[in-house]
């Protein structure tokens, strides 16, 4: 890490992203959720005991009270949020609710990132989560189909489906934060999503340039990405813009088998730690690069 001084950054919370499963009911061409298969252990969520052990180890390490965490040299945070992603986490069924419950019990704030195809699973946990992130890349059925955002039978969620889900979730949990995630790729680069975004009225809209980690398919250049962003810049919705450089080494991520992993370069694939339950979070976290300056660049212009 470079250009960092002690306690350079202060933030309300630190976010730990647990990609609980590689399974998904969509087949997005650019999908990042493909992990190295050398680790033969099954996905941790399938075992209640191992899920609890992993959550406890992660909270011990990232707890705001843990002064020994090496990140405390550069960052301060008051809470830690577990962001449950996939694949598609709602495919876990009742296990998702159990993971959410235990994460909250030990001190995590909790969020979930979903394609919103299983609304019953989302409404079941709506009152227990702090943020709901919905992945939406297009308001057009043909574009969603071209990306692969549909089931094997060709079914998709509609604009009305999303609007109804968001309304229901907000009624169940008025304090919840609604976030939309959009990956900009070669298939949706010319789309104007203003009408859809305005109708949903999320608390935040994250716009990400397709990251060529697992494939170059559908990748776009910087100029094309900026054109998409500019097309929507007059919307009143708060936006977070993430270009490829913004995403390199800027997430704390755990894969389905319980390893930290990191994208150290846009097209170089992932770097993995040893299994967290085998060596402990302290040793495993040392094995992957993480850039606090990039993570908190919205507060500071420093770069690693």
Tab-separated table of N, CA and C in Angstrom, residues 103-246:
chain	number	residue	atom	x	y	z
A	103	UNK	N	-25.930	-13.636	11.310
A	103	UNK	CA	-25.072	-12.473	11.067
A	103	UNK	C	-25.514	-11.291	11.921
A	104	UNK	N	-26.812	-11.068	11.996
A	104	UNK	CA	-27.330	-9.966	12.815
A	104	UNK	C	-27.061	-10.211	14.304
A	105	UNK	N	-27.238	-11.448	14.731
A	105	UNK	CA	-27.061	-11.777	16.152
A	105	UNK	C	-25.646	-11.478	16.627
A	106	UNK	N	-24.649	-11.695	15.771
A	106	UNK	CA	-23.272	-11.494	16.225
A	106	UNK	C	-22.771	-10.078	15.987
A	107	UNK	N	-23.573	-9.227	15.316
A	107	UNK	CA	-23.200	-7.823	15.229
A	107	UNK	C	-23.137	-7.212	13.851
A	108	UNK	N	-23.266	-8.008	12.811
A	108	UNK	CA	-23.242	-7.461	11.455
A	108	UNK	C	-24.515	-6.673	11.155
A	109	UNK	N	-24.379	-5.591	10.400
A	109	UNK	CA	-25.475	-5.115	9.581
A	109	UNK	C	-25.490	-6.010	8.342
A	110	UNK	N	-26.624	-6.135	7.685
A	110	UNK	CA	-26.733	-7.128	6.611
A	110	UNK	C	-27.388	-6.518	5.377
A	111	UNK	N	-26.834	-6.855	4.213
A	111	UNK	CA	-27.464	-6.495	2.944
A	111	UNK	C	-27.425	-7.705	2.024
A	112	UNK	N	-28.199	-7.646	0.965
A	112	UNK	CA	-28.253	-8.746	-0.001
A	112	UNK	C	-28.290	-8.165	-1.409
A	113	UNK	N	-27.588	-8.820	-2.319
A	113	UNK	CA	-27.609	-8.449	-3.729
A	113	UNK	C	-28.309	-9.571	-4.483
A	114	UNK	N	-29.348	-9.243	-5.243
A	114	UNK	CA	-30.188	-10.264	-5.858
A	114	UNK	C	-30.672	-9.828	-7.228
A	115	UNK	N	-31.061	-10.807	-8.050
A	115	UNK	CA	-31.684	-10.472	-9.333
A	115	UNK	C	-33.197	-10.330	-9.209
A	116	UNK	N	-33.711	-10.511	-7.998
A	116	UNK	CA	-35.123	-10.255	-7.661
A	116	UNK	C	-36.086	-11.237	-8.295
A	117	UNK	N	-35.603	-12.392	-8.717
A	117	UNK	CA	-36.492	-13.374	-9.348
A	117	UNK	C	-37.260	-14.223	-8.343
A	118	UNK	N	-36.863	-14.143	-7.078
A	118	UNK	CA	-37.568	-14.910	-6.050
A	118	UNK	C	-38.074	-13.949	-4.961
A	119	UNK	N	-39.137	-13.221	-5.253
A	119	UNK	CA	-39.613	-12.190	-4.322
A	119	UNK	C	-40.005	-12.727	-2.952
A	120	UNK	N	-40.522	-13.953	-2.874
A	120	UNK	CA	-40.918	-14.502	-1.575
A	120	UNK	C	-39.712	-14.631	-0.638
A	121	UNK	N	-38.573	-15.050	-1.186
A	121	UNK	CA	-37.366	-15.185	-0.374
A	121	UNK	C	-36.882	-13.824	0.115
A	122	UNK	N	-37.095	-12.792	-0.697
A	122	UNK	CA	-36.664	-11.443	-0.324
A	122	UNK	C	-37.587	-10.849	0.738
A	123	UNK	N	-38.899	-10.991	0.549
A	123	UNK	CA	-39.821	-10.419	1.536
A	123	UNK	C	-39.715	-11.133	2.880
A	124	UNK	N	-39.296	-12.394	2.864
A	124	UNK	CA	-39.139	-13.134	4.119
A	124	UNK	C	-38.070	-12.515	5.006
A	125	UNK	N	-37.031	-11.949	4.398
A	125	UNK	CA	-35.926	-11.385	5.179
A	125	UNK	C	-35.919	-9.858	5.166
A	126	UNK	N	-36.899	-9.243	4.507
A	126	UNK	CA	-36.880	-7.791	4.308
A	126	UNK	C	-36.754	-7.009	5.612
A	127	UNK	N	-37.448	-7.458	6.649
A	127	UNK	CA	-37.428	-6.729	7.919
A	127	UNK	C	-36.107	-6.884	8.663
A	128	UNK	N	-35.266	-7.829	8.217
A	128	UNK	CA	-34.029	-8.138	8.936
A	128	UNK	C	-32.786	-7.564	8.265
A	129	UNK	N	-32.932	-6.987	7.077
A	129	UNK	CA	-31.759	-6.488	6.367
A	129	UNK	C	-31.769	-4.968	6.305
A	130	UNK	N	-30.594	-4.405	6.144
A	130	UNK	CA	-30.441	-2.951	6.125
A	130	UNK	C	-30.449	-2.389	4.714
A	131	UNK	N	-30.060	-3.223	3.754
A	131	UNK	CA	-30.014	-2.766	2.371
A	131	UNK	C	-30.398	-3.905	1.437
A	132	UNK	N	-31.195	-3.577	0.427
A	132	UNK	CA	-31.519	-4.518	-0.644
A	132	UNK	C	-30.933	-3.979	-1.930
A	133	UNK	N	-30.035	-4.761	-2.536
A	133	UNK	CA	-29.473	-4.393	-3.821
A	133	UNK	C	-30.077	-5.251	-4.911
A	134	UNK	N	-30.595	-4.623	-5.951
A	134	UNK	CA	-31.214	-5.335	-7.059
A	134	UNK	C	-30.398	-5.095	-8.318
A	135	UNK	N	-30.011	-6.176	-8.968
A	135	UNK	CA	-29.234	-6.078	-10.200
A	135	UNK	C	-30.173	-5.920	-11.387
A	136	UNK	N	-30.063	-4.790	-12.067
A	136	UNK	CA	-30.903	-4.495	-13.236
A	136	UNK	C	-30.014	-3.882	-14.308
A	137	UNK	N	-29.950	-4.523	-15.467
A	137	UNK	CA	-29.089	-4.034	-16.539
A	137	UNK	C	-29.854	-3.465	-17.719
A	138	UNK	N	-31.151	-3.708	-17.776
A	138	UNK	CA	-31.915	-3.225	-18.922
A	138	UNK	C	-33.395	-3.171	-18.587
A	139	UNK	N	-34.101	-2.298	-19.299
A	139	UNK	CA	-35.552	-2.209	-19.197
A	139	UNK	C	-36.200	-2.817	-20.434
A	140	UNK	N	-35.397	-3.545	-21.219
A	140	UNK	CA	-35.852	-4.093	-22.494
A	140	UNK	C	-35.675	-5.603	-22.501
A	141	UNK	N	-36.741	-6.327	-22.813
A	141	UNK	CA	-36.694	-7.787	-22.790
A	141	UNK	C	-35.648	-8.338	-23.752
A	142	UNK	N	-35.547	-7.745	-24.941
A	142	UNK	CA	-34.594	-8.243	-25.930
A	142	UNK	C	-33.151	-8.072	-25.455
A	143	UNK	N	-32.866	-6.958	-24.792
A	143	UNK	CA	-31.511	-6.724	-24.282
A	143	UNK	C	-31.199	-7.678	-23.137
A	144	UNK	N	-32.139	-7.850	-22.230
A	144	UNK	CA	-31.928	-8.795	-21.140
A	144	UNK	C	-31.674	-10.199	-21.667
A	145	UNK	N	-32.401	-10.583	-22.685
A	145	UNK	CA	-32.205	-11.893	-23.288
A	145	UNK	C	-30.823	-12.007	-23.909
A	146	UNK	N	-30.367	-10.963	-24.591
A	146	UNK	CA	-29.050	-10.979	-25.230
A	146	UNK	C	-27.929	-11.057	-24.200
A	147	UNK	N	-28.131	-10.422	-23.038
A	147	UNK	CA	-27.138	-10.475	-21.966
A	147	UNK	C	-27.129	-11.847	-21.309
A	148	UNK	N	-28.304	-12.456	-21.223
A	148	UNK	CA	-28.449	-13.722	-20.512
A	148	UNK	C	-29.203	-13.571	-19.212
A	149	UNK	N	-29.841	-12.414	-19.034
A	149	UNK	CA	-30.590	-12.156	-17.810
A	149	UNK	C	-32.008	-12.720	-17.923
A	150	UNK	N	-32.091	-14.031	-18.014
A	150	UNK	CA	-33.354	-14.736	-18.054
A	150	UNK	C	-33.101	-16.179	-17.667
A	151	UNK	N	-34.150	-16.873	-17.278
A	151	UNK	CA	-34.014	-18.271	-16.892
A	151	UNK	C	-33.790	-19.137	-18.122
A	152	UNK	N	-33.514	-20.405	-17.885
A	152	UNK	CA	-33.324	-21.329	-19.003
A	152	UNK	C	-34.589	-21.456	-19.844
A	153	UNK	N	-35.740	-21.171	-19.234
A	153	UNK	CA	-37.010	-21.206	-19.961
A	153	UNK	C	-37.320	-19.882	-20.651
A	154	UNK	N	-36.434	-18.901	-20.491
A	154	UNK	CA	-36.623	-17.618	-21.143
A	154	UNK	C	-37.469	-16.632	-20.372
A	155	UNK	N	-37.779	-16.920	-19.103
A	155	UNK	CA	-38.590	-15.997	-18.303
A	155	UNK	C	-37.722	-14.901	-17.691
A	156	UNK	N	-38.295	-13.711	-17.580
A	156	UNK	CA	-37.617	-12.555	-17.023
A	156	UNK	C	-38.531	-11.878	-16.015
A	157	UNK	N	-37.940	-11.051	-15.171
A	157	UNK	CA	-38.766	-10.200	-14.314
A	157	UNK	C	-39.061	-8.921	-15.083
A	158	UNK	N	-40.249	-8.398	-14.919
A	158	UNK	CA	-40.665	-7.193	-15.624
A	158	UNK	C	-40.450	-5.962	-14.758
A	159	UNK	N	-40.609	-4.811	-15.371
A	159	UNK	CA	-40.556	-3.559	-14.616
A	159	UNK	C	-41.592	-3.567	-13.495
A	160	UNK	N	-42.802	-4.036	-13.794
A	160	UNK	CA	-43.848	-4.078	-12.778
A	160	UNK	C	-43.479	-5.008	-11.638
A	161	UNK	N	-42.843	-6.131	-11.951
A	161	UNK	CA	-42.397	-7.058	-10.909
A	161	UNK	C	-41.453	-6.358	-9.933
A	162	UNK	N	-40.499	-5.627	-10.478
A	162	UNK	CA	-39.519	-4.931	-9.631
A	162	UNK	C	-40.198	-3.848	-8.811
A	163	UNK	N	-41.063	-3.069	-9.444
A	163	UNK	CA	-41.757	-2.001	-8.726
A	163	UNK	C	-42.590	-2.556	-7.583
A	164	UNK	N	-43.298	-3.657	-7.844
A	164	UNK	CA	-44.120	-4.272	-6.794
A	164	UNK	C	-43.259	-4.793	-5.655
A	165	UNK	N	-42.122	-5.393	-5.991
A	165	UNK	CA	-41.232	-5.920	-4.956
A	165	UNK	C	-40.685	-4.791	-4.091
A	166	UNK	N	-40.210	-3.728	-4.721
A	166	UNK	CA	-39.652	-2.608	-3.965
A	166	UNK	C	-40.716	-1.987	-3.057
A	167	UNK	N	-41.931	-1.840	-3.573
A	167	UNK	CA	-43.013	-1.292	-2.753
A	167	UNK	C	-43.289	-2.176	-1.549
A	168	UNK	N	-43.320	-3.480	-1.766
A	168	UNK	CA	-43.599	-4.409	-0.673
A	168	UNK	C	-42.480	-4.400	0.362
A	169	UNK	N	-41.240	-4.387	-0.108
A	169	UNK	CA	-40.102	-4.381	0.814
A	169	UNK	C	-40.093	-3.100	1.647
A	170	UNK	N	-40.374	-1.993	1.018
A	170	UNK	CA	-40.400	-0.723	1.757
A	170	UNK	C	-41.527	-0.695	2.780
A	171	UNK	N	-42.642	-1.346	2.488
A	171	UNK	CA	-43.735	-1.399	3.458
A	171	UNK	C	-43.373	-2.284	4.649
A	172	UNK	N	-42.600	-3.344	4.403
A	172	UNK	CA	-42.177	-4.244	5.468
A	172	UNK	C	-41.042	-3.649	6.307
A	173	UNK	N	-40.240	-2.800	5.682
A	173	UNK	CA	-39.076	-2.222	6.361
A	173	UNK	C	-38.863	-0.799	5.856
A	174	UNK	N	-39.572	0.183	6.429
A	174	UNK	CA	-39.467	1.557	5.940
A	174	UNK	C	-38.062	2.146	6.023
A	175	UNK	N	-37.214	1.577	6.872
A	175	UNK	CA	-35.861	2.119	7.034
A	175	UNK	C	-34.865	1.520	6.045
A	176	UNK	N	-35.292	0.557	5.249
A	176	UNK	CA	-34.363	-0.137	4.365
A	176	UNK	C	-33.838	0.791	3.272
A	177	UNK	N	-32.606	0.563	2.863
A	177	UNK	CA	-32.008	1.265	1.734
A	177	UNK	C	-32.163	0.394	0.492
A	178	UNK	N	-32.653	0.992	-0.579
A	178	UNK	CA	-32.789	0.284	-1.851
A	178	UNK	C	-31.688	0.761	-2.793
A	179	UNK	N	-30.916	-0.183	-3.293
A	179	UNK	CA	-29.837	0.143	-4.226
A	179	UNK	C	-30.041	-0.651	-5.510
A	180	UNK	N	-29.789	-0.022	-6.629
A	180	UNK	CA	-29.798	-0.711	-7.908
A	180	UNK	C	-28.369	-0.831	-8.420
A	181	UNK	N	-28.040	-1.991	-8.961
A	181	UNK	CA	-26.719	-2.215	-9.562
A	181	UNK	C	-26.891	-2.456	-11.050
A	182	UNK	N	-26.170	-1.715	-11.861
A	182	UNK	CA	-26.219	-1.896	-13.303
A	182	UNK	C	-24.817	-2.094	-13.845
A	183	UNK	N	-24.613	-3.187	-14.559
A	183	UNK	CA	-23.347	-3.447	-15.246
A	183	UNK	C	-23.510	-2.997	-16.692
A	184	UNK	N	-22.654	-2.085	-17.117
A	184	UNK	CA	-22.727	-1.566	-18.478
A	184	UNK	C	-21.811	-2.394	-19.364
A	185	UNK	N	-22.393	-2.980	-20.394
A	185	UNK	CA	-21.656	-3.863	-21.299
A	185	UNK	C	-22.004	-3.506	-22.742
A	186	UNK	N	-21.482	-4.276	-23.675
A	186	UNK	CA	-21.731	-4.012	-25.093
A	186	UNK	C	-23.205	-4.156	-25.465
A	187	UNK	N	-23.978	-4.876	-24.655
A	187	UNK	CA	-25.374	-5.110	-24.984
A	187	UNK	C	-26.308	-3.989	-24.542
A	188	UNK	N	-25.968	-3.280	-23.482
A	188	UNK	CA	-26.869	-2.226	-22.990
A	188	UNK	C	-26.260	-0.839	-23.075
A	189	UNK	N	-25.148	-0.690	-23.774
A	189	UNK	CA	-24.405	0.563	-23.787
A	189	UNK	C	-25.221	1.739	-24.345
A	190	UNK	N	-26.164	1.459	-25.226
A	190	UNK	CA	-26.945	2.537	-25.852
A	190	UNK	C	-28.290	2.764	-25.169
A	191	UNK	N	-28.551	2.057	-24.126
A	191	UNK	CA	-29.869	2.139	-23.495
A	191	UNK	C	-30.013	3.367	-22.612
A	192	UNK	N	-31.205	3.911	-22.603
A	192	UNK	CA	-31.572	4.983	-21.676
A	192	UNK	C	-32.488	4.368	-20.614
A	193	UNK	N	-31.983	4.250	-19.393
A	193	UNK	CA	-32.735	3.611	-18.317
A	193	UNK	C	-33.426	4.619	-17.407
A	194	UNK	N	-33.506	5.861	-17.851
A	194	UNK	CA	-34.020	6.939	-16.996
A	194	UNK	C	-35.429	6.661	-16.478
A	195	UNK	N	-36.306	6.197	-17.361
A	195	UNK	CA	-37.693	5.970	-16.947
A	195	UNK	C	-37.782	4.912	-15.855
A	196	UNK	N	-37.041	3.817	-16.029
A	196	UNK	CA	-37.064	2.741	-15.042
A	196	UNK	C	-36.482	3.197	-13.702
A	197	UNK	N	-35.342	3.859	-13.748
A	197	UNK	CA	-34.685	4.291	-12.512
A	197	UNK	C	-35.558	5.302	-11.770
A	198	UNK	N	-36.161	6.206	-12.510
A	198	UNK	CA	-37.039	7.205	-11.886
A	198	UNK	C	-38.243	6.541	-11.233
A	199	UNK	N	-38.803	5.526	-11.887
A	199	UNK	CA	-39.973	4.841	-11.341
A	199	UNK	C	-39.637	4.110	-10.044
A	200	UNK	N	-38.484	3.475	-9.992
A	200	UNK	CA	-38.086	2.731	-8.794
A	200	UNK	C	-37.666	3.677	-7.678
A	201	UNK	N	-37.037	4.803	-8.052
A	201	UNK	CA	-36.567	5.798	-7.090
A	201	UNK	C	-35.696	5.180	-6.000
A	202	UNK	N	-34.595	4.537	-6.378
A	202	UNK	CA	-33.723	3.920	-5.374
A	202	UNK	C	-32.997	4.970	-4.545
A	203	UNK	N	-32.491	4.556	-3.415
A	203	UNK	CA	-31.674	5.451	-2.599
A	203	UNK	C	-30.294	5.649	-3.221
A	204	UNK	N	-29.878	4.685	-4.041
A	204	UNK	CA	-28.599	4.794	-4.733
A	204	UNK	C	-28.623	3.919	-5.970
A	205	UNK	N	-27.946	4.397	-7.007
A	205	UNK	CA	-27.793	3.622	-8.243
A	205	UNK	C	-26.298	3.480	-8.523
A	206	UNK	N	-25.814	2.242	-8.490
A	206	UNK	CA	-24.416	1.990	-8.789
A	206	UNK	C	-24.289	1.561	-10.252
A	207	UNK	N	-23.493	2.302	-10.996
A	207	UNK	CA	-23.266	2.015	-12.416
A	207	UNK	C	-21.832	1.531	-12.562
A	208	UNK	N	-21.668	0.300	-13.042
A	208	UNK	CA	-20.349	-0.326	-13.123
A	208	UNK	C	-20.007	-0.680	-14.565
A	209	UNK	N	-18.793	-0.372	-14.960
A	209	UNK	CA	-18.311	-0.810	-16.269
A	209	UNK	C	-17.981	-2.297	-16.200
A	210	UNK	N	-18.445	-3.057	-17.171
A	210	UNK	CA	-18.213	-4.490	-17.207
A	210	UNK	C	-16.733	-4.787	-17.014
A	211	UNK	N	-16.429	-5.617	-16.014
A	211	UNK	CA	-15.051	-5.907	-15.624
A	211	UNK	C	-14.624	-7.240	-16.246
A	212	UNK	N	-13.615	-7.240	-17.111
A	212	UNK	CA	-13.226	-8.473	-17.815
A	212	UNK	C	-12.354	-9.386	-16.977
A	213	UNK	N	-12.922	-9.866	-15.870
A	213	UNK	CA	-12.176	-10.753	-14.978
A	213	UNK	C	-12.219	-12.196	-15.465
A	214	UNK	N	-13.415	-12.697	-15.696
A	214	UNK	CA	-13.555	-14.098	-16.099
A	214	UNK	C	-13.756	-14.253	-17.600
A	215	UNK	N	-14.061	-13.152	-18.304
A	215	UNK	CA	-14.246	-13.198	-19.755
A	215	UNK	C	-14.098	-11.795	-20.329
A	216	UNK	N	-13.701	-11.717	-21.590
A	216	UNK	CA	-13.651	-10.448	-22.315
A	216	UNK	C	-14.976	-10.172	-23.034
A	217	UNK	N	-15.871	-11.134	-22.991
A	217	UNK	CA	-17.136	-11.032	-23.705
A	217	UNK	C	-17.939	-9.822	-23.239
A	218	UNK	N	-18.409	-9.043	-24.182
A	218	UNK	CA	-19.250	-7.862	-23.937
A	218	UNK	C	-18.497	-6.696	-23.306
A	219	UNK	N	-17.162	-6.734	-23.264
A	219	UNK	CA	-16.414	-5.629	-22.667
A	219	UNK	C	-16.539	-4.372	-23.515
A	220	UNK	N	-16.397	-3.221	-22.878
A	220	UNK	CA	-16.525	-1.927	-23.547
A	220	UNK	C	-15.336	-1.053	-23.163
A	221	UNK	N	-15.129	0.021	-23.925
A	221	UNK	CA	-14.028	0.915	-23.596
A	221	UNK	C	-14.511	2.049	-22.701
A	222	UNK	N	-13.583	2.855	-22.242
A	222	UNK	CA	-13.900	3.913	-21.289
A	222	UNK	C	-14.833	4.960	-21.887
A	223	UNK	N	-14.624	5.312	-23.150
A	223	UNK	CA	-15.468	6.319	-23.783
A	223	UNK	C	-16.917	5.862	-23.854
A	224	UNK	N	-17.126	4.602	-24.205
A	224	UNK	CA	-18.484	4.066	-24.264
A	224	UNK	C	-19.139	4.088	-22.891
A	225	UNK	N	-18.370	3.734	-21.874
A	225	UNK	CA	-18.905	3.747	-20.505
A	225	UNK	C	-19.303	5.159	-20.092
A	226	UNK	N	-18.452	6.136	-20.387
A	226	UNK	CA	-18.748	7.514	-20.003
A	226	UNK	C	-19.974	8.047	-20.731
A	227	UNK	N	-20.210	7.608	-21.954
A	227	UNK	CA	-21.405	8.027	-22.683
A	227	UNK	C	-22.665	7.533	-21.977
A	228	UNK	N	-22.625	6.304	-21.478
A	228	UNK	CA	-23.766	5.778	-20.729
A	228	UNK	C	-24.006	6.604	-19.472
A	229	UNK	N	-22.949	6.904	-18.758
A	229	UNK	CA	-23.065	7.688	-17.527
A	229	UNK	C	-23.643	9.070	-17.822
A	230	UNK	N	-23.118	9.737	-18.847
A	230	UNK	CA	-23.578	11.084	-19.187
A	230	UNK	C	-25.043	11.097	-19.606
A	231	UNK	N	-25.494	10.010	-20.217
A	231	UNK	CA	-26.885	9.927	-20.654
A	231	UNK	C	-27.844	10.010	-19.464
A	232	UNK	N	-27.361	9.655	-18.280
A	232	UNK	CA	-28.222	9.603	-17.096
A	232	UNK	C	-27.839	10.633	-16.034
A	233	UNK	N	-26.958	11.552	-16.361
A	233	UNK	CA	-26.398	12.413	-15.307
A	233	UNK	C	-27.399	13.408	-14.738
A	234	UNK	N	-28.508	13.656	-15.441
A	234	UNK	CA	-29.483	14.618	-14.932
A	234	UNK	C	-30.518	13.997	-14.006
A	235	UNK	N	-30.465	12.702	-13.818
A	235	UNK	CA	-31.392	12.062	-12.894
A	235	UNK	C	-31.130	12.544	-11.476
A	236	UNK	N	-32.177	12.629	-10.691
A	236	UNK	CA	-32.034	13.106	-9.309
A	236	UNK	C	-31.598	12.002	-8.351
A	237	UNK	N	-31.465	10.786	-8.846
A	237	UNK	CA	-31.068	9.650	-8.009
A	237	UNK	C	-29.565	9.715	-7.720
A	238	UNK	N	-29.139	9.560	-6.469
A	238	UNK	CA	-27.703	9.514	-6.169
A	238	UNK	C	-27.037	8.351	-6.895
A	239	UNK	N	-25.911	8.636	-7.558
A	239	UNK	CA	-25.216	7.622	-8.342
A	239	UNK	C	-23.819	7.364	-7.798
A	240	UNK	N	-23.396	6.119	-7.923
A	240	UNK	CA	-22.006	5.740	-7.685
A	240	UNK	C	-21.482	5.163	-8.992
A	241	UNK	N	-20.405	5.733	-9.501
A	241	UNK	CA	-19.857	5.329	-10.790
A	241	UNK	C	-18.571	4.546	-10.545
A	242	UNK	N	-18.503	3.327	-11.084
A	242	UNK	CA	-17.316	2.498	-10.898
A	242	UNK	C	-16.764	2.046	-12.243
A	243	UNK	N	-15.639	2.651	-12.615
A	243	UNK	CA	-14.908	2.212	-13.789
A	243	UNK	C	-14.024	1.038	-13.393
A	244	UNK	N	-13.344	0.432	-14.347
A	244	UNK	CA	-12.559	-0.762	-14.038
A	244	UNK	C	-11.502	-0.500	-12.975
A	245	UNK	N	-10.798	0.628	-13.064
A	245	UNK	CA	-9.750	0.916	-12.081
A	245	UNK	C	-10.318	1.084	-10.679
A	246	UNK	N	-11.560	1.563	-10.593
A	246	UNK	CA	-12.189	1.763	-9.285
A	246	UNK	C	-12.456	0.447	-8.575
